[in-house]
Amino acid sequence: MNVANAAESEAQFSQQGQNTFRGRGNQEPITMLAAYLATLRTFQRNVWLYFIAISLIGFTVDGGIYSVVFNLFLLRLGYGPEFVGQVNSVGLLAFAICSLPAGALGSRFGNRQAMIIGLTLMMASSILLSFSEAITTSWREPWIFTVYCFFHSSIAIFFVNTAPFLMASTSEDQQSHAFSIQSAMISAAAFVGSMAGGILPGIFATTTGLSLEVATPYRYPLLIAGLTINIGILALFLAQEKKRNPGKPLPSRPRRLYPSFFRVPRFNRIQWQNLDRNFLKLVLVVSSIRVFQITGMAVLMTFFNVYMDDGLGAPTAQVGLLTGLGRLLAVPVVLTMPLLSARWGNRDLSAGASLSAVLFLLPVAFIPTWWAAGIGYMGVMAGSSIRYTSFLIYIMAMIKPEQRSLMSGINEMTAGLGFAVMALIGGYIIVNQGYQTLFLLGAGLTFVGTVIFWGYFRNFAMAKTPLREVAVTEPG
């Protein structure tokens, strides 16, 4: 079955999805809520332990404390927006480079073990970053670049293995709910983390008697974030690895007849016979879409706190509040995703959410006030949560389970490259052209990605229920 056949298979249950949705429309809201909660009760222990770990990442790294504090920490160390862009770019480039090996790591040792490795490295590197102020001035920049590369490499190892792990731990009927709950938990935890990131520097400044214009009050929230990751590691240790269906055995290699002190660990080789032309074409298209589609989100996530602090002069607590509200708004939005998916399908849902990011970037670019920036940020974050989740389910459902680690790695790699490029050029654009040019560029490139996505997938069958698992295999 190729990708075209996959679309036909989706069409077979698309009408069933429409009938199901129409039936639900006649039910009372409380009945729909009860059905939603009933699905949540069917989640296995693995899923809830995973939710604990992913929530801790939201609280600390993905939208939480680090998203508010780290760039401000760099500014207080005496660096400018261009250095902030360089650091973020190098880190995101490391994320992109490590994404494919991260998928291989998950294939070799299992997705759970790979996530544990990622969280362990993340905890260590985030703690080391918090001590950057103590490094001598001549060594501080190399220290920040190096440790931040390790930090983002660990994020790649973790996130590349999350989607395959969650797909393996849920049934087809649970997957849309599971991914929407995941996004909601990340957003809710990020709200709490953002609020903490906005408040903690002031608390530490008062406690130590220092000004918020120095770096020390920003160091301690970063240290707290690093130590908190340990709870997520414990949660994944308590989870269990799902057994995989054995594939065709690889031909055995002749046994080495001599000892070697320089043996390199071997990963499972990619089954290239499974990577048919349709799959490779899908990889190329998805990569192109992903690079463009995330640019608007990339510039806003990377430079929002810099813009609020450097461009608008907003206090740190206000930056944390707006960042947190942007994440909190995403919670009710993504919780409705199973219903939205049943109504419009993941394809249209992803395209619409991506287009909303373009629209919400416009007030950020044209109205230089804190409230316009806050509204734009909240809209982009909410839309991006829907776009990411629906896009992920839509693409992952088209491929075989054993291809998901590779697709996930490529998906995150291209996203990392897009983030890295925008972070690198963003700092220079701010210095030379201003914040407005940067935000308009992000909006324009996101629109291009949306057009590519719709142009390629517009003739595919529109799945109005959560996408089923449809394998991309050779005929016969």
Coordinates of C-alpha atoms in Angstrom, one line a residue:
M1 CA 0.0 0.0 0.0
N2 CA 1.5 3.4 -1.0
V3 CA 0.6 6.8 0.2
A4 CA -2.2 7.2 -2.3
N5 CA -3.7 3.9 -1.1
A6 CA -3.3 5.3 2.5
A7 CA -5.5 8.2 1.5
E8 CA -8.1 5.8 0.1
S9 CA -8.0 3.9 3.3
E10 CA -8.6 7.1 5.2
A11 CA -11.6 7.8 3.0
Q12 CA -13.2 4.5 4.0
F13 CA -13.6 5.6 7.6
S14 CA -13.9 9.3 6.9
Q15 CA -17.7 9.0 6.4
Q16 CA -17.9 7.0 9.6
G17 CA -16.2 9.9 11.3
Q18 CA -18.8 12.3 9.9
N19 CA -21.7 10.2 11.1
T20 CA -20.1 9.8 14.5
F21 CA -19.6 13.6 14.8
R22 CA -23.2 14.3 13.8
G23 CA -24.4 11.8 16.4
R24 CA -22.3 13.5 19.0
G25 CA -23.7 16.9 18.0
N26 CA -27.1 15.7 19.3
Q27 CA -25.7 14.7 22.7
E28 CA -25.6 16.9 25.7
P29 CA -22.2 18.5 26.4
I30 CA -22.0 16.6 29.7
T31 CA -22.4 13.3 27.8
M32 CA -19.5 14.3 25.4
L33 CA -17.4 15.2 28.5
A34 CA -18.2 11.9 30.1
A35 CA -17.1 10.1 26.9
Y36 CA -13.9 12.1 26.8
L37 CA -13.1 11.3 30.5
A38 CA -14.0 7.6 29.8
T39 CA -11.3 7.5 27.2
L40 CA -8.8 9.0 29.6
R41 CA -9.5 6.3 32.1
T42 CA -8.4 3.7 29.6
F43 CA -4.9 5.1 29.4
Q44 CA -2.2 2.7 30.7
R45 CA 0.1 3.4 33.6
N46 CA 2.9 4.1 31.0
V47 CA 1.0 7.0 29.5
W48 CA 0.4 8.8 32.9
L49 CA 4.1 8.3 33.9
Y50 CA 5.0 9.8 30.5
F51 CA 2.7 12.7 31.1
I52 CA 4.5 13.4 34.4
A53 CA 7.8 13.6 32.6
I54 CA 6.6 15.7 29.7
S55 CA 4.9 18.1 32.2
L56 CA 8.2 18.6 34.0
I57 CA 9.7 19.5 30.7
G58 CA 7.0 22.0 30.1
F59 CA 7.6 23.5 33.6
T60 CA 11.3 23.8 33.1
V61 CA 12.4 23.9 29.5
D62 CA 9.6 23.9 26.9
G63 CA 7.9 27.2 27.6
G64 CA 8.5 27.4 31.3
I65 CA 11.3 28.8 33.5
Y66 CA 14.0 28.6 30.8
S67 CA 11.8 30.4 28.2
V68 CA 11.4 33.4 30.5
V69 CA 14.7 33.6 32.3
F70 CA 17.6 32.3 30.1
N71 CA 17.7 35.1 27.5
L72 CA 17.3 37.7 30.2
F73 CA 20.1 36.0 32.0
L74 CA 22.3 36.5 28.9
L75 CA 21.3 40.1 28.7
R76 CA 22.2 40.7 32.3
L77 CA 25.6 39.2 31.7
G78 CA 26.2 42.1 29.4
Y79 CA 25.4 40.6 26.0
G80 CA 23.2 42.0 23.3
P81 CA 20.4 40.6 21.1
E82 CA 22.9 39.4 18.5
F83 CA 24.7 37.2 21.0
V84 CA 21.4 35.9 22.3
G85 CA 20.6 34.9 18.7
Q86 CA 23.9 33.3 18.2
V87 CA 23.6 31.2 21.4
N88 CA 20.1 30.1 20.5
S89 CA 21.1 29.3 16.9
V90 CA 24.1 27.2 17.9
G91 CA 22.0 25.3 20.5
L92 CA 19.2 24.7 18.0
L93 CA 21.7 23.6 15.3
A94 CA 23.0 21.0 17.8
F95 CA 19.3 20.0 18.3
A96 CA 18.9 19.5 14.6
I97 CA 22.2 17.5 14.2
C98 CA 21.3 15.2 17.1
S99 CA 17.8 14.5 16.0
L100 CA 18.6 11.7 13.6
P101 CA 21.1 9.9 16.0
A102 CA 18.4 10.4 18.6
G103 CA 16.0 8.3 16.5
A104 CA 18.7 5.7 16.0
L105 CA 19.3 5.7 19.8
G106 CA 15.6 5.0 20.4
S107 CA 15.6 2.2 17.8
R108 CA 18.6 0.6 19.4
F109 CA 17.8 0.9 23.1
G110 CA 14.1 1.6 23.1
N111 CA 12.3 5.0 23.3
R112 CA 12.0 5.0 27.1
Q113 CA 15.7 4.4 27.6
A114 CA 16.5 7.1 25.1
M115 CA 14.2 9.6 26.9
I116 CA 15.9 8.8 30.2
I117 CA 19.3 9.4 28.7
G118 CA 18.1 12.7 27.2
L119 CA 16.6 13.9 30.6
T120 CA 19.8 13.0 32.4
L121 CA 21.9 15.0 30.1
M122 CA 19.4 17.8 30.2
M123 CA 19.5 18.0 33.9
A124 CA 23.3 18.0 34.0
S125 CA 23.7 20.7 31.3
S126 CA 21.0 23.0 32.6
I127 CA 22.6 23.0 36.1
L128 CA 26.0 23.8 34.5
L129 CA 24.4 26.7 32.5
S130 CA 23.2 28.2 35.8
F131 CA 26.9 28.6 36.8
S132 CA 27.9 30.6 33.7
E133 CA 28.2 33.8 35.8
A134 CA 30.9 32.2 37.9
I135 CA 33.1 31.4 34.8
T136 CA 35.8 33.9 34.1
T137 CA 35.0 36.5 31.4
S138 CA 37.6 35.1 28.9
W139 CA 36.1 31.6 29.1
R140 CA 32.4 32.5 29.6
E141 CA 31.3 32.7 26.0
P142 CA 32.9 29.3 25.0
W143 CA 31.4 27.8 28.1
I144 CA 27.9 29.1 27.3
F145 CA 28.1 27.9 23.7
T146 CA 29.4 24.4 24.6
V147 CA 27.1 23.7 27.4
Y148 CA 24.1 25.0 25.5
C149 CA 24.9 22.7 22.7
F150 CA 24.8 19.7 25.1
F151 CA 21.6 21.1 26.5
H152 CA 19.8 21.2 23.2
S153 CA 21.3 17.9 22.1
S154 CA 19.6 16.3 25.2
I155 CA 16.3 18.0 24.3
A156 CA 16.6 16.4 20.8
I157 CA 17.2 12.9 22.4
F158 CA 14.1 13.3 24.5
F159 CA 11.6 14.8 22.1
V160 CA 12.5 12.7 19.1
N161 CA 11.5 9.6 21.1
T162 CA 8.3 11.0 22.7
A163 CA 6.0 10.5 19.7
P164 CA 7.0 6.9 19.0
F165 CA 6.7 6.0 22.7
L166 CA 3.3 7.6 23.0
M167 CA 2.0 6.0 19.8
A168 CA 3.2 2.6 21.0
S169 CA 1.6 3.1 24.4
T170 CA -1.9 4.0 23.1
S171 CA -4.5 2.4 20.9
E172 CA -5.8 4.0 17.7
D173 CA -8.9 5.3 19.4
Q174 CA -6.8 6.8 22.2
Q175 CA -4.1 8.6 20.2
S176 CA -5.9 11.8 19.4
H177 CA -6.9 12.2 23.0
A178 CA -3.4 11.3 24.3
F179 CA -1.7 13.8 22.1
S180 CA -4.2 16.5 23.0
I181 CA -3.7 15.8 26.7
Q182 CA 0.1 15.9 26.2
S183 CA -0.1 19.3 24.6
A184 CA -2.5 20.5 27.3
M185 CA -0.2 19.3 30.1
I186 CA 2.9 20.8 28.5
S187 CA 1.0 24.1 28.2
A188 CA -0.4 24.1 31.7
A189 CA 3.0 23.2 33.2
A190 CA 4.6 25.9 31.0
F191 CA 2.2 28.4 32.4
V192 CA 3.2 27.6 36.0
G193 CA 6.9 27.6 34.9
S194 CA 6.5 30.9 33.2
M195 CA 4.9 32.5 36.2
A196 CA 7.7 31.1 38.4
G197 CA 10.3 32.4 35.9
G198 CA 8.7 35.8 36.1
I199 CA 8.4 35.9 39.9
L200 CA 11.6 34.1 41.2
P201 CA 14.2 36.6 40.0
G202 CA 12.4 39.3 42.0
I203 CA 12.3 37.1 45.0
F204 CA 16.0 36.3 44.8
A205 CA 16.8 39.9 44.1
T206 CA 15.0 40.9 47.3
T207 CA 16.5 38.1 49.3
T208 CA 20.1 38.8 48.2
G209 CA 19.7 42.6 48.2
L210 CA 20.7 42.8 44.5
S211 CA 19.2 44.6 41.6
L212 CA 17.3 42.9 38.8
E213 CA 19.8 44.6 36.4
V214 CA 22.5 42.0 37.4
A215 CA 22.6 38.3 36.5
T216 CA 22.7 36.7 39.9
P217 CA 18.9 36.7 40.6
Y218 CA 18.3 35.0 37.2
R219 CA 20.8 32.2 38.0
Y220 CA 18.9 30.6 40.7
P221 CA 15.6 29.9 38.8
L222 CA 17.8 28.2 36.1
L223 CA 19.3 26.0 38.9
I224 CA 15.9 25.1 40.2
A225 CA 14.7 24.2 36.7
G226 CA 17.7 21.8 36.3
L227 CA 17.1 20.1 39.6
T228 CA 13.4 19.6 39.0
I229 CA 14.1 17.5 35.8
N230 CA 15.1 14.7 38.2
I231 CA 11.4 14.0 38.9
G232 CA 10.8 13.3 35.2
I233 CA 13.7 10.9 35.2
L234 CA 12.2 9.0 38.1
A235 CA 8.8 8.8 36.3
L236 CA 10.3 7.3 33.2
F237 CA 12.3 4.8 35.3
L238 CA 8.9 3.5 36.6
A239 CA 7.5 3.1 33.1
Q240 CA 8.0 0.0 31.0
E241 CA 9.3 -0.3 27.5
K242 CA 6.7 -1.6 25.0
K243 CA 7.8 -4.8 23.2
R244 CA 8.2 -4.4 19.5
N245 CA 7.2 -6.9 16.8
P246 CA 10.3 -8.5 15.6
G247 CA 11.1 -7.7 12.0
K248 CA 13.2 -9.6 9.5
P249 CA 16.5 -10.6 11.1
L250 CA 19.6 -8.8 9.8
P251 CA 22.3 -11.0 8.3
S252 CA 24.8 -11.8 11.0
R253 CA 28.4 -10.5 10.6
P254 CA 31.4 -12.7 11.0
R255 CA 32.6 -12.8 14.6
R256 CA 35.7 -10.7 15.2
L257 CA 38.6 -13.1 15.7
Y258 CA 40.8 -10.5 17.5
P259 CA 40.3 -8.2 20.5
S260 CA 39.9 -4.5 20.0
F261 CA 39.9 -1.6 22.4
F262 CA 38.4 0.7 19.9
R263 CA 35.0 -1.0 19.2
V264 CA 32.2 1.4 18.3
P265 CA 28.7 0.5 19.5
R266 CA 26.6 -0.5 16.6
F267 CA 23.0 0.7 16.1
N268 CA 20.4 -1.2 14.3
R269 CA 20.7 -0.5 10.6
I270 CA 17.8 1.3 8.9
Q271 CA 15.8 -1.2 6.8
W272 CA 16.3 0.7 3.5
Q273 CA 14.0 -1.7 1.7
N274 CA 11.1 -0.3 3.7
L275 CA 12.0 3.3 2.6
D276 CA 10.2 3.1 -0.7
R277 CA 9.9 6.0 -3.1
N278 CA 6.6 7.2 -1.6
F279 CA 8.0 7.3 1.9
L280 CA 11.1 9.2 0.8
K281 CA 8.9 11.7 -1.1
L282 CA 6.8 12.1 2.0
V283 CA 9.9 12.8 4.1
L284 CA 11.1 15.4 1.7
V285 CA 7.7 17.2 1.6
V286 CA 7.2 17.1 5.4
S287 CA 10.7 18.4 5.9
S288 CA 10.1 21.4 3.6
I289 CA 6.8 22.2 5.2
R290 CA 8.3 21.9 8.7
V291 CA 11.1 24.3 8.0
F292 CA 8.8 27.1 6.8
Q293 CA 5.9 26.4 9.0
I294 CA 7.7 26.9 12.3
T295 CA 9.5 30.2 11.5
G296 CA 6.8 32.5 13.0
M297 CA 6.7 30.5 16.2
A298 CA 10.5 30.3 16.1
V299 CA 11.1 34.1 16.1
L300 CA 8.4 34.7 18.7
M301 CA 9.6 31.9 21.1
T302 CA 13.3 32.9 20.7
F303 CA 12.9 36.7 21.0
F304 CA 9.6 37.4 22.8
N305 CA 11.3 38.0 26.2
V306 CA 14.1 39.9 24.5
Y307 CA 11.5 42.1 22.7
M308 CA 9.5 42.7 25.9
D309 CA 12.6 43.6 28.0
D310 CA 14.8 45.3 25.4
G311 CA 12.2 46.7 23.0
L312 CA 9.3 47.6 25.3
G313 CA 11.0 47.9 28.7
A314 CA 8.5 45.5 30.4
P315 CA 9.3 44.2 33.9
T316 CA 10.4 40.6 34.3
A317 CA 7.2 39.7 36.1
Q318 CA 5.1 41.0 33.2
V319 CA 7.1 39.0 30.8
G320 CA 6.5 35.9 32.8
L321 CA 2.8 36.6 33.1
L322 CA 2.3 37.1 29.4
T323 CA 4.4 34.0 28.5
G324 CA 2.4 32.0 31.0
L325 CA -0.9 33.2 29.7
G326 CA 0.1 32.3 26.2
R327 CA 0.7 28.7 27.4
L328 CA -2.4 28.6 29.5
L329 CA -4.6 29.6 26.7
A330 CA -3.4 26.6 24.7
V331 CA -4.8 24.2 27.4
P332 CA -8.6 24.5 26.6
V333 CA -7.8 24.9 22.9
V334 CA -5.8 21.6 22.6
L335 CA -8.3 19.7 24.8
T336 CA -11.0 20.4 22.2
M337 CA -8.7 18.9 19.5
P338 CA -10.4 15.5 19.3
L339 CA -13.7 17.2 18.6
L340 CA -12.1 19.6 16.1
S341 CA -10.3 16.7 14.4
A342 CA -13.6 14.8 14.2
R343 CA -15.2 17.8 12.6
W344 CA -12.6 19.1 10.2
G345 CA -9.9 16.4 10.0
N346 CA -6.3 16.7 11.0
R347 CA -5.2 18.1 7.6
D348 CA -7.6 21.1 7.6
L349 CA -7.0 21.6 11.4
S350 CA -3.3 21.8 10.9
A351 CA -3.5 24.2 8.0
G352 CA -6.0 26.5 9.8
A353 CA -3.9 26.6 13.0
S354 CA -0.8 27.4 10.9
L355 CA -2.6 30.3 9.2
S356 CA -3.8 31.6 12.6
A357 CA -0.1 32.0 13.6
V358 CA 0.4 34.3 10.6
L359 CA -2.5 36.5 11.6
F360 CA -1.5 36.7 15.2
L361 CA 2.0 37.8 14.3
L362 CA 0.7 40.9 12.6
P363 CA -0.3 42.9 15.8
V364 CA 3.1 42.0 17.3
A365 CA 4.8 43.5 14.3
F366 CA 2.6 46.6 13.8
I367 CA 1.5 47.6 17.4
P368 CA 4.6 48.1 19.6
T369 CA 2.8 47.8 23.0
W370 CA 2.9 45.1 25.6
W371 CA -0.8 44.2 25.2
A372 CA -0.5 43.7 21.5
A373 CA 2.6 41.6 22.0
G374 CA 0.8 39.6 24.6
I375 CA -2.3 39.0 22.4
G376 CA -0.1 38.0 19.5
Y377 CA 2.1 35.6 21.6
M378 CA -1.0 33.9 23.1
G379 CA -2.6 33.4 19.7
V380 CA 0.6 32.0 18.2
M381 CA 1.2 29.6 21.1
A382 CA -2.4 28.4 21.1
G383 CA -2.5 27.9 17.3
S384 CA 0.9 26.2 17.3
S385 CA -0.2 23.7 19.9
I386 CA -3.1 22.7 17.6
R387 CA -0.9 22.8 14.5
Y388 CA 1.9 20.6 16.0
T389 CA -0.5 18.0 17.4
S390 CA -2.7 17.6 14.4
F391 CA 0.2 17.7 12.0
L392 CA 2.1 15.0 14.0
I393 CA -0.9 12.6 14.1
Y394 CA -1.7 13.2 10.4
I395 CA 1.9 12.3 9.3
M396 CA 2.6 9.6 11.8
A397 CA -0.6 7.7 10.8
M398 CA 0.7 7.4 7.2
I399 CA 3.8 5.3 8.1
K400 CA 4.6 2.1 9.7
P401 CA 5.5 2.0 13.4
E402 CA 9.2 1.1 12.7
Q403 CA 9.5 4.1 10.4
R404 CA 8.2 6.5 13.1
S405 CA 11.5 7.0 14.9
L406 CA 13.2 8.0 11.6
M407 CA 10.3 10.3 10.6
S408 CA 10.3 11.8 14.1
G409 CA 14.0 12.4 13.9
I410 CA 13.8 14.0 10.5
N411 CA 10.8 16.1 11.6
E412 CA 12.6 17.4 14.7
M413 CA 15.9 17.9 12.8
T414 CA 14.2 20.1 10.2
A415 CA 12.4 22.1 12.9
G416 CA 15.7 22.5 14.7
L417 CA 17.3 23.8 11.5
G418 CA 14.4 26.3 11.0
F419 CA 14.7 27.5 14.6
A420 CA 18.5 27.8 14.3
V421 CA 18.4 29.8 11.1
M422 CA 15.8 32.2 12.5
A423 CA 17.6 32.6 15.8
L424 CA 20.9 33.3 14.0
I425 CA 19.6 35.9 11.6
G426 CA 17.0 37.2 14.0
G427 CA 19.6 38.8 16.3
Y428 CA 21.2 40.6 13.4
I429 CA 17.9 41.7 12.0
I430 CA 16.9 43.2 15.3
V431 CA 20.2 45.2 15.5
N432 CA 20.1 46.4 11.9
Q433 CA 16.4 46.5 10.9
G434 CA 14.4 46.3 14.1
Y435 CA 11.9 43.9 15.7
Q436 CA 9.1 44.6 13.2
T437 CA 11.1 43.3 10.2
L438 CA 11.8 40.1 12.1
F439 CA 8.2 39.4 13.0
L440 CA 7.0 40.1 9.5
L441 CA 9.6 37.8 8.0
G442 CA 8.4 35.1 10.4
A443 CA 4.8 35.6 9.4
G444 CA 5.6 35.5 5.7
L445 CA 7.6 32.3 5.9
T446 CA 5.0 30.6 8.0
F447 CA 2.4 31.5 5.3
V448 CA 4.7 29.9 2.7
G449 CA 4.8 26.7 4.7
T450 CA 1.0 26.7 5.1
V451 CA 0.6 27.0 1.3
I452 CA 3.0 24.2 0.6
F453 CA 1.2 21.9 3.1
W454 CA -2.2 22.7 1.6
G455 CA -1.0 22.5 -1.9
Y456 CA 0.5 19.0 -1.5
F457 CA -2.1 17.4 0.7
R458 CA -5.3 19.1 -0.7
N459 CA -6.1 16.1 -2.8
F460 CA -5.7 13.6 0.0
A461 CA -8.8 12.1 1.5
M462 CA -10.0 14.3 4.4
A463 CA -9.9 12.3 7.6
K464 CA -12.6 13.6 10.0
T465 CA -11.8 11.2 12.7
P466 CA -8.4 10.7 14.4
L467 CA -6.2 9.2 11.8
R468 CA -5.8 5.4 11.9
E469 CA -2.5 3.7 11.5
V470 CA -1.9 3.2 7.8
A471 CA 1.3 1.6 6.8
V472 CA 3.3 2.7 3.8
T473 CA 4.5 -0.6 2.4
E474 CA 5.4 -2.1 -0.9
P475 CA 2.5 -3.9 -2.8
G476 CA 1.9 -7.5 -2.0

